[in-house]
C-alpha positions as semicolon CSV with decimal commas, in nm:
position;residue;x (nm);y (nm);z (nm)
1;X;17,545;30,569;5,669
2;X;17,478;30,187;5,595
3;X;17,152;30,024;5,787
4;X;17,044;29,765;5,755
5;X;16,674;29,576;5,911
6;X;16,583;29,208;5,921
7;X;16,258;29,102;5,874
8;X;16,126;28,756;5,933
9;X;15,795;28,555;6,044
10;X;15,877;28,523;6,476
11;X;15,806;28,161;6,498
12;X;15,817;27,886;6,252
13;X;15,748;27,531;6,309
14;X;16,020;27,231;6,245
15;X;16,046;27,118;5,902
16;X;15,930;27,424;5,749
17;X;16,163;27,672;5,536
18;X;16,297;27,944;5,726
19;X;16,285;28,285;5,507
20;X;16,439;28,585;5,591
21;X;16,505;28,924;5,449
22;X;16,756;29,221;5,481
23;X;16,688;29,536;5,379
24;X;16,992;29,752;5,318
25;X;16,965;30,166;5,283
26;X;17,279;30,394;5,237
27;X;17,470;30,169;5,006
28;X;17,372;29,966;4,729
29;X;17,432;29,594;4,780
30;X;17,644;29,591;4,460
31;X;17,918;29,843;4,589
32;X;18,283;29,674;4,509
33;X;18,436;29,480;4,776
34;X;18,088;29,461;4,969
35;X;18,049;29,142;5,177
36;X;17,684;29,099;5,316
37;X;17,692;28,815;5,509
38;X;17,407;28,604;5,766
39;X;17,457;28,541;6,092
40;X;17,270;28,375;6,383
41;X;17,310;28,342;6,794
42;X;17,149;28,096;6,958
43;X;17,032;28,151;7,340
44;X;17,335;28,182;7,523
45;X;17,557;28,061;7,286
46;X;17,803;28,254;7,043
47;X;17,740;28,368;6,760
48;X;17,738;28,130;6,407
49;X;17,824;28,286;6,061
50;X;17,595;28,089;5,810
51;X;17,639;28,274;5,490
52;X;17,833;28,594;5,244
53;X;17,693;28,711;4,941
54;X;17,942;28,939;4,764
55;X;17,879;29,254;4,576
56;X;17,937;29,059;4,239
57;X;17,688;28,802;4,317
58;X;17,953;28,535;4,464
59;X;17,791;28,280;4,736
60;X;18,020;28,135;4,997
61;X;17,849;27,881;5,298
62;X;17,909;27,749;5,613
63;X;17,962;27,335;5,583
64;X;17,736;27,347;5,854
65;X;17,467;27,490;5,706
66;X;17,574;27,453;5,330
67;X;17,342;27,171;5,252
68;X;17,011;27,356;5,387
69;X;17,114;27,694;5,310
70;X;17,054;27,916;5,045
71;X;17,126;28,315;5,018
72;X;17,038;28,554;4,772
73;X;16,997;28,899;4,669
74;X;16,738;29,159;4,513
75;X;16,943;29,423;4,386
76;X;16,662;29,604;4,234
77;X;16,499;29,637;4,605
78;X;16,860;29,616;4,744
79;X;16,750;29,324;4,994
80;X;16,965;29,025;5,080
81;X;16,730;28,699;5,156
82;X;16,842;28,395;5,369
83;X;16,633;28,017;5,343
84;X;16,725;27,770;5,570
85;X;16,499;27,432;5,491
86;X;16,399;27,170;5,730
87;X;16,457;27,373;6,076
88;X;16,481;27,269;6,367
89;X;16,428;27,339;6,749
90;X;16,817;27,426;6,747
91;X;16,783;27,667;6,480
92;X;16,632;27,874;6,739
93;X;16,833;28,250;6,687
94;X;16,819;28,605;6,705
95;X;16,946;28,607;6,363
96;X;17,150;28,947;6,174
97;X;17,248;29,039;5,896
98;X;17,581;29,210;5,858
99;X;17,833;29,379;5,627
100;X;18,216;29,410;5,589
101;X;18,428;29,613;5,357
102;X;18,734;29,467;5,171
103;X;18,734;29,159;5,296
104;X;18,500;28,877;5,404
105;X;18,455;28,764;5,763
106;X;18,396;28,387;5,838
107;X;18,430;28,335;6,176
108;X;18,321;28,569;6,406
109;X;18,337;28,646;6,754
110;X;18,097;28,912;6,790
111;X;17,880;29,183;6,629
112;X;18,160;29,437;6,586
113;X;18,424;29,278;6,374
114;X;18,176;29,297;6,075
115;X;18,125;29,710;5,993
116;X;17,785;29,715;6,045
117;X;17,478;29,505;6,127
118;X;17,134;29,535;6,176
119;X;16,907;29,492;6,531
120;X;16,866;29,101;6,439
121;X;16,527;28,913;6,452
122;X;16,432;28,633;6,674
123;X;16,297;28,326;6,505
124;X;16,214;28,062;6,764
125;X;16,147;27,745;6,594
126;X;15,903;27,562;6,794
127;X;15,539;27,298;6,704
């Protein structure tokens, strides 16, 4: 079975870089047609798809967040790592990290249309 845990710092302050870190186990990141995307929902609010990174290495954003967002992968530790720069109050989130198979999903509507996904981490952005 895929997992897969977030890890991040709890609380950041605004301006700073956001960094955060999936950890998958069960399948390697790399697997064909593997879509390991970033997501984020804010309190009360629905959820907001940020980024994919495909299993060749392919980067697709949101125009939301496209100019202060960067994803990447470790394949060698099979991790997937999300930066968001210059954050703000509003980038408050229980953020996840989440896979599909076959094809990629852009605009969800909640935790289950992606295959899996992890237990999220809250990040509260606050001074």
């Amino acid at each position: 079975q895929v997992q897969l845990q977030e890890s991040g710092p709890g609380l950041v302050k605004p301006s700073q870089t956001l960094t955060l870190t999936c950890t998958v186990s069960g399948a390697s990141i790399t697997t064909s047609k593997y879509y390991w995307n970033w997501i984020r929902q804010p309190p009360g609010k629905g959820l907001e798809w940020i980024a994919y990174i495909g299993y060749s290495g392919y980067t697709y954003y949101s125009l939301v967040f496209k100019s202060l967002t960067s994803i990447s992968r470790d394949t060698s530790n099979n991790q997937i790592t999300l930066q968001l720069r210059s954050v703000t109050p509003e980038d408050t989130a229980v953020y996840y990290c989440a896979l599909t198979n076959g094809v990629a999903v852009v605009m969800p509507h909640r935790l289950s249309d992606y295959d899996s996904w992890g237990q999220g981490t809250q990040v509260i952005v606050s001074s």
